[in-house]
CSV table of C-alpha atoms and ligand atoms in Angstrom, one decimal:
chain,number,residue,atom,x,y,z
A,891,MET,CA,112.5,96.0,90.8
A,892,TYR,CA,109.0,96.5,89.3
A,893,TYR,CA,108.6,96.5,85.5
A,894,LEU,CA,105.7,96.4,83.2
A,895,ASP,CA,105.4,93.1,81.3
A,896,GLU,CA,105.3,93.7,77.5
A,897,LYS,CA,102.0,91.9,77.2
A,898,LEU,CA,100.5,94.4,79.7
A,899,GLU,CA,101.9,97.5,78.1
A,900,PRO,CA,99.2,98.0,75.5
A,901,ILE,CA,96.6,97.9,78.3
A,902,LEU,CA,98.3,100.8,80.1
A,903,VAL,CA,98.7,102.7,76.8
A,904,GLU,CA,95.0,102.4,76.2
A,905,VAL,CA,94.1,103.5,79.8
A,906,ILE,CA,96.3,106.6,79.4
A,907,ARG,CA,94.8,107.4,76.0
A,908,ARG,CA,91.2,106.9,77.2
A,909,ASN,CA,91.7,108.8,80.4
A,910,ALA,CA,93.8,111.7,79.3
A,911,GLY,CA,95.2,114.0,82.0
A,912,GLU,CA,94.2,111.7,84.9
A,913,GLU,CA,97.7,111.1,86.1
A,914,VAL,CA,96.9,109.7,89.5
A,915,PHE,CA,94.6,107.2,87.9
A,916,HIS,CA,97.3,106.2,85.5
A,917,GLN,CA,99.7,105.8,88.5
A,918,ALA,CA,97.3,103.5,90.3
A,919,VAL,CA,96.7,101.3,87.2
A,920,ARG,CA,100.4,101.2,86.4
A,921,GLU,CA,101.2,100.0,90.0
A,922,VAL,CA,98.7,97.2,89.7
A,923,LEU,CA,99.7,96.2,86.2
A,924,GLU,CA,103.4,96.1,87.3
A,925,SER,CA,102.4,93.3,89.7
A,926,LEU,CA,100.4,91.3,87.2
A,927,GLY,CA,103.2,90.2,84.9
A,928,ARG,CA,103.8,87.1,87.0
A,929,VAL,CA,100.1,86.3,87.0
A,930,VAL,CA,99.7,86.4,83.2
A,931,ALA,CA,102.9,84.3,82.8
A,932,LYS,CA,101.1,81.6,84.9
A,933,HIS,CA,97.6,82.2,83.6
A,934,PRO,CA,97.6,83.7,80.0
A,935,ASP,CA,93.8,83.1,79.9
A,936,TYR,CA,93.3,86.3,81.9
A,937,LEU,CA,94.6,88.1,78.8
A,938,ASP,CA,92.5,86.1,76.4
A,939,GLU,CA,89.3,87.1,78.1
A,940,ALA,CA,90.3,90.8,78.4
A,941,LEU,CA,89.8,90.6,82.1
A,942,ILE,CA,92.5,93.1,82.9
A,943,GLU,CA,91.2,95.6,80.3
A,944,ARG,CA,87.7,95.2,81.8
A,945,ILE,CA,88.9,95.7,85.4
A,946,CYS,CA,90.6,99.0,84.3
A,947,GLU,CA,87.4,100.4,82.9
A,948,PRO,CA,84.7,101.6,85.4
A,949,GLU,CA,81.3,100.1,84.9
A,950,ARG,CA,79.7,103.5,85.3
A,951,GLN,CA,80.8,107.2,85.9
A,952,ILE,CA,78.4,109.8,87.1
A,953,ILE,CA,79.2,113.5,87.1
A,954,PHE,CA,76.6,116.0,88.4
A,955,ARG,CA,76.0,119.6,89.4
A,956,VAL,CA,75.7,120.4,93.2
A,957,PRO,CA,74.1,123.8,93.7
A,958,TRP,CA,73.7,125.2,97.3
A,959,VAL,CA,73.3,128.5,99.0
A,960,ASP,CA,75.9,129.9,101.4
A,961,ASP,CA,75.2,131.8,104.6
A,962,THR,CA,75.3,135.1,102.8
A,963,GLY,CA,72.5,134.0,100.4
A,964,GLN,CA,74.9,133.5,97.5
A,965,VAL,CA,74.4,130.5,95.2
A,966,ARG,CA,77.4,128.2,94.9
A,967,ILE,CA,78.1,125.5,92.4
A,968,ASN,CA,80.2,122.4,92.9
A,969,ARG,CA,80.8,119.3,90.9
A,970,GLY,CA,79.8,115.9,92.2
A,971,PHE,CA,81.2,112.5,91.2
A,972,ARG,CA,80.4,108.9,91.7
A,973,VAL,CA,82.4,106.2,89.9
A,974,GLN,CA,80.9,102.8,90.1
A,975,PHE,CA,84.0,100.8,89.3
A,976,ASN,CA,83.3,97.1,89.7
A,977,SER,CA,80.3,95.1,91.1
A,978,ALA,CA,81.5,91.5,90.5
A,979,LEU,CA,81.8,90.8,94.2
A,980,GLY,CA,78.9,92.8,95.5
A,981,PRO,CA,77.3,96.3,95.5
A,982,TYR,CA,79.7,99.1,94.8
A,983,LYS,CA,81.3,100.3,98.1
A,984,GLY,CA,83.6,103.2,98.8
A,985,GLY,CA,83.7,106.6,100.4
A,986,VAL,CA,82.9,110.1,99.4
A,987,ARG,CA,85.7,112.7,99.5
A,988,LEU,CA,85.0,116.4,99.9
A,989,HIS,CA,88.2,118.4,99.1
A,990,PRO,CA,88.9,121.2,96.6
A,991,SER,CA,91.5,119.0,94.8
A,992,VAL,CA,88.8,116.4,93.8
A,993,ASN,CA,88.4,115.7,90.1
A,994,VAL,CA,87.3,112.7,88.0
A,995,GLY,CA,90.9,111.3,87.9
A,996,ILE,CA,91.2,111.3,91.7
A,997,ILE,CA,87.9,109.6,92.1
A,998,LYS,CA,88.8,107.0,89.5
A,999,PHE,CA,92.1,106.3,91.2
A,1000,LEU,CA,90.4,105.8,94.5
A,1001,GLY,CA,87.6,103.7,92.9
A,1002,PHE,CA,90.2,101.5,91.2
A,1003,GLU,CA,92.1,100.9,94.4
A,1004,GLN,CA,88.9,100.2,96.2
A,1005,VAL,CA,88.1,97.3,93.9
A,1006,PHE,CA,91.2,95.4,95.0
A,1007,LYS,CA,91.0,96.5,98.6
A,1008,ASN,CA,87.4,95.3,99.0
A,1009,ALA,CA,88.3,92.0,97.4
A,1010,LEU,CA,91.1,91.6,99.9
A,1011,THR,CA,88.6,91.8,102.8
A,1012,GLY,CA,87.0,88.6,101.6
A,1013,LEU,CA,83.6,90.2,102.1
A,1014,PRO,CA,80.9,90.6,99.4
A,1015,ILE,CA,81.6,94.2,98.3
A,1016,GLY,CA,82.4,95.7,94.9
A,1017,GLY,CA,84.3,98.9,94.5
A,1018,GLY,CA,83.3,102.5,93.9
A,1019,LYS,CA,84.2,106.0,95.1
A,1020,GLY,CA,82.6,109.5,95.0
A,1021,GLY,CA,83.2,113.0,96.0
A,1022,SER,CA,83.1,116.7,95.2
A,1023,ASP,CA,85.4,119.7,94.8
A,1024,PHE,CA,83.5,121.3,97.6
A,1025,ASN,CA,85.9,122.8,100.3
A,1026,PRO,CA,84.5,122.2,103.8
A,1027,ARG,CA,87.2,124.3,105.4
A,1028,GLY,CA,85.7,127.3,107.2
A,1029,ARG,CA,82.2,126.5,106.2
A,1030,SER,CA,79.5,126.8,108.9
A,1031,ASN,CA,77.5,123.8,110.0
A,1032,GLY,CA,74.4,125.1,108.1
A,1033,GLU,CA,76.5,125.3,104.9
A,1034,ILE,CA,77.8,121.8,105.3
A,1035,MET,CA,74.3,120.5,105.8
A,1036,ARG,CA,72.9,122.3,102.8
A,1037,PHE,CA,75.8,121.1,100.6
A,1038,CYS,CA,75.3,117.5,101.8
A,1039,GLN,CA,71.6,117.6,101.2
A,1040,SER,CA,72.1,118.9,97.6
A,1041,PHE,CA,74.8,116.4,96.9
A,1042,MET,CA,72.5,113.6,98.1
A,1043,THR,CA,69.5,114.9,96.1
A,1044,GLU,CA,71.4,113.8,93.0
A,1045,LEU,CA,73.3,110.9,94.4
A,1046,SER,CA,70.2,109.2,95.8
A,1047,ARG,CA,69.2,108.2,92.2
A,1048,HIS,CA,72.2,106.0,91.9
A,1049,ILE,CA,72.7,104.3,95.3
A,1050,GLY,CA,70.9,101.7,97.5
A,1051,GLU,CA,71.6,98.9,99.9
A,1052,TYR,CA,71.9,96.5,96.9
A,1053,ILE,CA,73.3,98.9,94.4
A,1054,ASP,CA,76.0,101.2,95.8
A,1055,VAL,CA,76.8,102.0,99.4
A,1056,PRO,CA,78.9,105.2,100.0
A,1057,ALA,CA,80.8,106.1,103.3
A,1058,GLY,CA,83.2,108.7,104.5
A,1059,ASP,CA,86.6,109.8,103.3
A,1060,ILE,CA,88.6,113.0,103.5
A,1061,GLY,CA,86.2,115.8,104.6
A,1062,VAL,CA,83.3,113.4,105.3
A,1063,GLY,CA,82.9,112.0,108.9
A,1064,GLY,CA,79.9,111.2,111.1
A,1065,ARG,CA,78.3,114.7,110.8
A,1066,GLU,CA,78.3,114.7,106.9
A,1067,ILE,CA,77.0,111.1,106.7
A,1068,GLY,CA,74.2,112.0,109.1
A,1069,TYR,CA,73.1,114.9,106.8
A,1070,MET,CA,73.3,112.7,103.7
A,1071,PHE,CA,71.4,109.8,105.3
A,1072,GLY,CA,68.7,112.3,106.5
A,1073,GLN,CA,68.2,113.6,103.0
A,1074,PHE,CA,68.2,110.1,101.4
A,1075,LYS,CA,65.5,109.0,104.0
A,1076,ARG,CA,63.5,112.0,103.2
A,1077,LEU,CA,63.7,111.7,99.4
A,1078,THR,CA,62.9,108.0,99.3
A,1079,ASN,CA,60.6,107.6,102.3
A,1080,ARG,CA,62.5,104.5,103.2
A,1081,TYR,CA,64.6,103.7,106.3
A,1082,GLU,CA,67.2,101.9,104.3
A,1083,ALA,CA,70.0,101.9,106.8
A,1084,GLY,CA,72.4,99.9,104.7
A,1085,VAL,CA,72.6,102.5,102.0
A,1086,LEU,CA,75.4,104.4,103.8
A,1087,THR,CA,78.0,103.3,106.3
A,1088,GLY,CA,79.9,105.3,108.9
A,1089,LYS,CA,76.5,106.3,110.4
A,1090,GLY,CA,76.1,107.5,114.0
A,1091,LEU,CA,75.4,104.9,116.6
A,1092,ALA,CA,71.9,106.4,117.2
A,1093,TYR,CA,70.7,105.6,113.7
A,1094,GLY,CA,72.2,102.3,112.6
A,1095,GLY,CA,75.9,102.9,112.8
A,1096,SER,CA,78.4,100.2,113.9
A,1097,ARG,CA,80.5,100.4,116.9
A,1098,ALA,CA,84.2,100.6,116.0
A,1099,ARG,CA,83.6,101.9,112.5
A,1100,LYS,CA,85.0,105.3,113.4
A,1101,GLU,CA,88.2,103.6,114.7
A,1102,ALA,CA,88.4,100.8,112.2
A,1103,THR,CA,90.7,102.2,109.5
A,1104,GLY,CA,93.4,103.4,111.9
A,1105,TYR,CA,93.0,100.4,114.2
A,1106,GLY,CA,93.1,98.0,111.2
A,1107,ALA,CA,96.2,99.6,109.8
A,1108,THR,CA,97.9,99.2,113.1
A,1109,TYR,CA,96.9,95.6,113.4
A,1110,PHE,CA,98.3,95.0,109.9
A,1111,VAL,CA,101.6,96.6,110.7
A,1112,GLU,CA,101.9,94.9,114.1
A,1113,ARG,CA,101.5,91.5,112.4
A,1114,MET,CA,104.0,92.5,109.6
A,1115,LEU,CA,106.5,93.6,112.4
A,1116,ALA,CA,105.9,90.2,114.1
A,1117,THR,CA,107.3,88.4,111.0
A,1118,LYS,CA,110.7,90.0,112.0
A,1119,GLY,CA,110.2,89.3,115.7
A,1120,GLN,CA,109.4,92.9,116.3
A,1121,SER,CA,106.4,94.9,117.7
A,1122,PHE,CA,105.2,98.5,118.2
A,1123,ASP,CA,106.2,98.2,121.9
A,1124,GLY,CA,108.9,100.8,122.6
A,1125,LYS,CA,109.1,102.1,119.0
A,1126,ARG,CA,109.0,105.7,117.8
A,1127,ALA,CA,106.2,106.3,115.3
A,1128,VAL,CA,105.3,109.2,113.0
A,1129,VAL,CA,101.8,109.5,111.7
A,1130,SER,CA,101.0,112.1,109.0
A,1131,GLY,CA,97.5,113.8,109.1
A,1132,SER,CA,95.3,114.3,112.1
A,1133,GLY,CA,92.0,113.2,110.6
A,1134,ASN,CA,90.0,110.1,111.2
A,1135,VAL,CA,92.6,107.6,110.0
A,1136,ALA,CA,95.5,109.3,111.7
A,1137,ILE,CA,93.8,109.8,115.1
A,1138,TYR,CA,92.8,106.1,115.5
A,1139,THR,CA,96.1,104.9,114.2
A,1140,MET,CA,97.8,107.0,116.9
A,1141,ASP,CA,95.3,105.7,119.5
A,1142,LYS,CA,96.1,102.0,118.7
A,1143,ILE,CA,99.8,102.4,118.3
A,1144,THR,CA,99.9,104.1,121.8
A,1145,SER,CA,97.9,101.2,123.2
A,1146,PHE,CA,100.5,98.8,121.7
A,1147,GLY,CA,103.2,100.5,123.6
A,1148,GLY,CA,104.5,102.7,120.8
A,1149,ARG,CA,105.3,106.4,121.1
A,1150,ILE,CA,103.9,108.8,118.5
A,1151,VAL,CA,106.4,111.7,118.1
A,1152,ALA,CA,104.8,113.7,115.3
A,1153,CYS,CA,101.5,114.2,113.4
A,1154,SER,CA,100.3,116.9,111.0
A,1155,ASP,CA,97.6,118.6,108.9
A,1156,SER,CA,98.0,120.4,105.6
A,1157,GLY,CA,99.3,123.4,107.4
A,1158,GLY,CA,102.3,121.8,109.1
A,1159,TYR,CA,103.4,119.3,111.7
A,1160,VAL,CA,103.8,119.0,115.4
A,1161,VAL,CA,106.6,117.2,117.2
A,1162,ASP,CA,106.2,116.1,120.8
A,1163,GLU,CA,109.1,113.9,121.9
A,1164,GLY,CA,107.2,113.1,125.1
A,1165,GLY,CA,104.6,111.3,123.0
A,1166,ILE,CA,101.6,112.9,121.2
A,1167,ASP,CA,98.7,113.3,123.5
A,1168,VAL,CA,96.0,111.7,121.3
A,1169,ALA,CA,93.1,112.9,123.5
A,1170,LEU,CA,94.2,116.4,122.9
A,1171,VAL,CA,94.4,115.9,119.1
A,1172,LYS,CA,90.8,114.5,119.2
A,1173,GLU,CA,89.7,117.5,121.1
A,1174,ILE,CA,91.3,119.9,118.6
A,1175,LYS,CA,90.2,118.1,115.4
A,1176,GLU,CA,87.0,116.3,116.3
A,1177,VAL,CA,85.4,118.8,118.7
A,1178,ARG,CA,86.9,122.2,118.1
A,1179,ARG,CA,87.6,121.5,114.3
A,1180,GLU,CA,90.8,123.7,114.6
A,1181,ARG,CA,94.3,123.5,113.1
A,1182,ILE,CA,97.0,121.1,114.4
A,1183,SER,CA,99.1,124.2,115.2
A,1184,GLN,CA,96.9,124.6,118.3
A,1185,TYR,CA,98.4,121.4,119.7
A,1186,ALA,CA,101.8,123.1,120.5
A,1187,ARG,CA,100.0,126.1,122.0
A,1188,LEU,CA,97.7,124.0,124.2
A,1189,LYS,CA,100.2,121.3,125.2
A,1190,GLY,CA,103.2,123.4,125.8
A,1191,ASN,CA,105.8,121.3,127.5
A,1192,GLY,CA,108.3,121.1,124.7
A,1193,ALA,CA,105.8,120.3,121.9
A,1194,ARG,CA,106.6,122.4,118.8
A,1195,TYR,CA,104.9,123.3,115.6
A,1196,VAL,CA,106.8,123.3,112.3
A,1197,GLU,CA,105.0,125.2,109.6
A,1198,LYS,CA,107.2,124.4,106.6
A,1199,GLY,CA,109.1,121.3,105.7
A,1200,SER,CA,108.3,117.6,105.8
A,1201,ILE,CA,107.0,115.5,108.7
A,1202,TRP,CA,109.2,112.7,107.4
A,1203,ASP,CA,112.3,114.6,108.5
A,1204,VAL,CA,111.3,113.5,112.1
A,1205,PRO,CA,113.3,110.3,112.8
A,1206,CYS,CA,111.2,107.2,113.6
A,1207,ASP,CA,111.1,103.4,113.6
A,1208,VAL,CA,107.6,103.2,112.0
A,1209,ALA,CA,106.1,105.6,109.6
A,1210,MET,CA,102.3,105.6,108.9
A,1211,PRO,CA,101.3,108.1,106.2
A,1212,SER,CA,97.7,108.7,106.8
A,1213,ALA,CA,96.8,112.0,105.1
A,1214,THR,CA,96.6,111.9,101.3
A,1215,GLN,CA,98.0,110.6,98.0
A,1216,ASN,CA,101.7,111.1,97.0
A,1217,GLU,CA,102.5,112.8,100.4
A,1218,LEU,CA,105.6,110.7,100.9
A,1219,THR,CA,108.1,111.3,98.1
A,1220,GLY,CA,111.4,109.6,97.1
A,1221,LYS,CA,113.3,112.3,98.9
A,1222,ASP,CA,111.2,111.6,102.1
A,1223,ALA,CA,111.8,107.9,101.7
A,1224,LYS,CA,115.6,108.4,101.5
A,1225,THR,CA,115.4,110.5,104.7
A,1226,LEU,CA,113.4,107.9,106.5
A,1227,VAL,CA,115.7,105.1,105.5
A,1228,ARG,CA,118.7,107.1,106.6
A,1229,ASN,CA,117.1,107.7,109.9
A,1230,GLY,CA,116.6,104.0,110.4
A,1231,VAL,CA,112.9,103.4,109.7
A,1232,ILE,CA,112.0,99.6,109.8
A,1233,ALA,CA,108.4,99.6,108.7
A,1234,VAL,CA,106.0,101.8,106.7
A,1235,GLY,CA,102.2,101.3,106.8
A,1236,GLU,CA,100.0,103.2,104.4
A,1237,GLY,CA,96.9,104.4,106.3
A,1238,ALA,CA,96.0,106.8,103.4
A,1239,ASN,CA,95.4,105.7,99.8
A,1240,MET,CA,98.6,105.7,97.7
A,1241,PRO,CA,100.4,108.2,100.0
A,1242,THR,CA,103.8,106.9,98.9
A,1243,THR,CA,105.1,107.8,95.4
A,1244,PRO,CA,106.3,104.9,93.2
A,1245,GLU,CA,109.9,106.1,93.7
A,1246,GLY,CA,109.3,106.1,97.5
A,1247,VAL,CA,108.0,102.5,97.4
A,1248,ARG,CA,111.1,101.4,95.4
A,1249,ILE,CA,113.5,103.0,97.9
A,1250,PHE,CA,111.8,101.3,100.8
A,1251,GLN,CA,111.8,98.0,99.2
A,1252,GLU,CA,115.4,98.2,98.0
A,1253,ALA,CA,116.4,99.1,101.6
A,1254,GLY,CA,114.5,96.1,103.0
A,1255,VAL,CA,112.0,98.2,104.9
A,1256,LEU,CA,108.7,96.3,105.6
A,1257,PHE,CA,106.1,98.1,103.5
A,1258,ALA,CA,102.4,97.7,103.8
A,1259,PRO,CA,100.4,99.2,100.8
A,1260,GLY,CA,97.2,101.1,101.5
A,1261,LYS,CA,94.9,98.8,99.7
A,1262,ALA,CA,95.8,96.1,102.2
A,1263,ALA,CA,96.7,98.1,105.3
A,1264,ASN,CA,93.8,100.5,105.3
A,1265,ALA,CA,91.1,97.9,104.3
A,1266,GLY,CA,89.8,97.7,107.9
A,1267,GLY,CA,87.6,100.7,107.4
A,1268,VAL,CA,85.7,99.3,104.5
A,1269,ALA,CA,85.7,95.9,106.1
A,1270,THR,CA,83.9,97.3,109.2
A,1271,SER,CA,81.6,99.1,106.8
A,1272,ALA,CA,80.6,95.7,105.5
A,1273,LEU,CA,80.1,94.6,109.1
A,1274,GLU,CA,77.9,97.6,109.5
A,1275,MET,CA,75.9,96.5,106.5
A,1276,GLN,CA,75.6,93.0,108.1
A,1277,GLN,CA,74.2,94.5,111.3
A,1278,ASN,CA,71.8,96.7,109.4
A,1279,ALA,CA,70.5,93.7,107.3
A,1280,SER,CA,70.0,91.6,110.4
A,1281,ARG,CA,68.6,94.5,112.4
A,1282,ASP,CA,71.3,93.9,115.0
A,1283,SER,CA,73.9,95.9,116.8
A,1284,TRP,CA,77.1,94.3,118.0
A,1285,SER,CA,79.3,95.3,120.9
A,1286,PHE,CA,82.6,97.2,120.4
A,1287,GLU,CA,84.6,94.1,121.4
A,1288,GLN,CA,82.7,91.8,119.0
A,1289,THR,CA,83.2,94.2,116.1
A,1290,GLU,CA,86.8,94.9,116.9
A,1291,THR,CA,87.5,91.1,117.3
A,1292,ARG,CA,86.1,90.6,113.7
A,1293,LEU,CA,88.2,93.5,112.4
A,1294,ALA,CA,91.4,92.1,114.0
A,1295,ALA,CA,90.7,88.7,112.4
A,1296,ILE,CA,90.0,90.3,109.0
A,1297,MET,CA,93.3,92.2,109.1
A,1298,ALA,CA,95.2,89.1,110.1
A,1299,ASN,CA,93.7,87.3,107.1
A,1300,ILE,CA,94.5,90.2,104.7
A,1301,HIS,CA,98.1,90.3,106.0
A,1302,ASP,CA,98.5,86.5,105.6
A,1303,ALA,CA,96.8,86.4,102.1
A,1304,CYS,CA,99.2,89.1,100.9
A,1305,ALA,CA,102.3,87.4,102.4
A,1306,GLU,CA,101.3,83.9,101.1
A,1307,THR,CA,100.5,85.3,97.6
A,1308,ALA,CA,103.9,87.1,97.5
A,1309,ASP,CA,105.6,83.8,98.5
A,1310,GLU,CA,103.6,81.8,95.9
A,1311,TYR,CA,104.6,84.3,93.1
A,1312,GLY,CA,108.3,84.2,94.1
A,1313,ALA,CA,108.6,87.6,95.9
A,1314,PRO,CA,108.6,86.8,99.6
A,1315,GLY,CA,108.0,89.9,101.8
A,1316,ASP,CA,106.6,91.9,98.9
A,1317,TYR,CA,103.2,93.0,100.2
A,1318,VAL,CA,102.6,95.3,97.2
A,1319,LEU,CA,102.8,92.4,94.8
A,1320,GLY,CA,100.9,90.1,97.2
A,1321,ALA,CA,98.0,92.6,97.7
A,1322,ASN,CA,97.7,93.4,94.0
A,1323,ILE,CA,97.7,89.8,92.9
A,1324,ALA,CA,95.5,88.4,95.7
A,1325,GLY,CA,92.9,91.2,95.1
A,1326,PHE,CA,93.1,90.9,91.3
A,1327,VAL,CA,92.6,87.1,91.3
A,1328,ARG,CA,89.5,87.2,93.5
A,1329,VAL,CA,87.8,89.9,91.3
A,1330,ALA,CA,88.9,88.3,88.0
A,1331,GLU,CA,87.6,84.9,89.0
A,1332,ALA,CA,84.2,86.4,89.9
A,1333,MET,CA,84.0,88.4,86.7
A,1334,ARG,CA,84.9,85.3,84.7
A,1335,SER,CA,82.0,83.4,86.2
A,1336,LEU,CA,79.6,86.2,85.3
A,1337,GLY,CA,80.3,86.1,81.6
A,1338,VAL,CA,81.3,89.1,79.4
A,1339,ILE,CA,79.4,91.9,81.1
B,375,NAP,P1,90.1,113.3,107.2
B,375,NAP,O1,89.5,112.9,108.4
B,375,NAP,O2,89.5,114.4,106.3
B,375,NAP,O3,91.7,113.7,107.5
B,375,NAP,C1,92.6,114.0,106.4
B,375,NAP,C2,93.9,114.5,107.1
B,375,NAP,O4,94.8,114.6,106.0
B,375,NAP,C3,93.7,115.9,107.7
B,375,NAP,O5,94.6,116.0,108.7
B,375,NAP,C4,94.1,116.8,106.5
B,375,NAP,O6,94.6,118.1,106.9
B,375,NAP,C5,95.2,116.0,105.9
B,375,NAP,N1,95.3,116.3,104.4
B,375,NAP,C6,94.3,116.2,103.5
B,375,NAP,N2,94.7,116.6,102.3
B,375,NAP,C7,96.0,117.0,102.5
B,375,NAP,C8,97.0,117.5,101.6
B,375,NAP,N3,96.7,117.7,100.3
B,375,NAP,N4,98.2,117.7,102.1
B,375,NAP,C9,98.5,117.4,103.4
B,375,NAP,N5,97.6,117.0,104.3
B,375,NAP,C10,96.4,116.8,103.8
B,375,NAP,O7,90.3,112.0,106.2
B,375,NAP,P2,90.6,110.5,106.5
B,375,NAP,O8,89.3,109.8,106.5
B,375,NAP,O9,91.4,110.4,107.7
B,375,NAP,O10,91.4,110.1,105.3
B,375,NAP,C11,92.8,110.1,105.2
B,375,NAP,C12,93.3,109.2,104.1
B,375,NAP,O11,92.9,107.8,104.4
B,375,NAP,C13,92.8,109.4,102.7
B,375,NAP,O12,93.8,109.0,101.8
B,375,NAP,C14,91.7,108.5,102.6
B,375,NAP,O13,91.3,108.1,101.2
B,375,NAP,C15,92.2,107.3,103.3
B,375,NAP,N6,91.2,106.3,103.9
B,375,NAP,C16,90.3,106.7,104.7
B,375,NAP,C17,89.4,105.7,105.2
B,375,NAP,C18,88.3,106.1,106.2
B,375,NAP,O14,87.7,105.2,106.7
B,375,NAP,N7,88.1,107.3,106.6
B,375,NAP,C19,89.5,104.4,104.8
B,375,NAP,C20,90.5,104.0,104.0
B,375,NAP,C21,91.4,105.0,103.5
B,375,NAP,P3,93.7,119.4,106.7
B,375,NAP,O15,92.6,119.3,107.7
B,375,NAP,O16,94.6,120.5,106.9
B,375,NAP,O17,93.1,119.3,105.3
């Protein structure tokens, strides 16, 4: 179904040559380029001005040493990254990931996706991403704080309310953002609240930011289901992960009348046919910071933990992969289709492999790509920046109402763009083209920079 237009092939070849070994970045670029054949057929001028090549090359990549001292007094070294990908629409904006798998290729893939996602929100934010190969698992609160302080000591040179505004991602929630903001404030002697988002409510955070990615993804999928006369009400849903995105996706789906039957972490998954008790997951993950296996033990009542195997073996109507990249393979997609899935919404970034996407689309499954479906988090971060700039604080309802409207707009922009380019119902194509055109038009206006 998707193919790479021959005019775009040399661009991908050059990206692969220049970013050798960064497979997930190549995958993310290929996926966007495969959608752009129809755009360059209509507008060959995008090729003449090398706009696509420029979009594939980050404006700036920063790699730095992060030394810190563990609780036993031993000095530890991690590597920090910040990729400032594109600032045509506004300051670079995108999260920080702390996970042992992090390398420059992962940060570049996430930064690249972020450029298009941020464009889709319609808000004035460019794209960037950062992180470190630091593993927070099993680290004490003091160790987390010392790591975050050291990370920010270097990062602080490169960020600012009008320059680059980081936020959370895997391994970075309210606690870590607090430590990073504290260190930034101390180093700069400025209360520049808009330099980070995902802050706590006590010091400039936005209501509904914590919930925004999961809520937003659910709003997107609810609207996508509505195009087929369907809704979450009465549906079985499986949500992978049990972190920030997964928890608030489960929360919203439940409030829409859906029943979550399984969720997971990197150790395994739990199945609870009676409906996952989201409050219990919050207690285990947000308060106790324990493994999801505890859920089966604490809940009892038929809930079971499966240590090996794939969560996608659990039959469902709606699947929401919300853990990490490439977690839903072609084999998983076949199983889901066989079990009657009708919609898939990506809460995580690029969680479905290209083969998985193809299988869903060929089977006529509604498929919402992450760069559209999970854009509610960054959109609400931009609302947090607005509140900081105007020294204001909105109510939960006001913020969630804005979020819901933004998600409806993103959904409709993707659907309309897919129609316009002759691929009705193809949200992947719609998201890639709508995001690309907005960024490309801004870049064109700014000259060759
Ligand atoms: P999080 O709170 O750290 O939760 C991540 C969840 O995914 C955890 O349950 C984790 O399990 C699981 N996970 C992580 N790596 C895994 C792996 N290699 N295999 C299996 N499971 C894994 O992170 P999050 O903020 O929810 O982010 C989840 C996804 O959403 C990421 O793709 C992120 O880029 C994307 N996203 C996040 C936001 C946001 O606002 N936070 C916005 C847009 C997109 P363990 O605890 O066992 O590691």
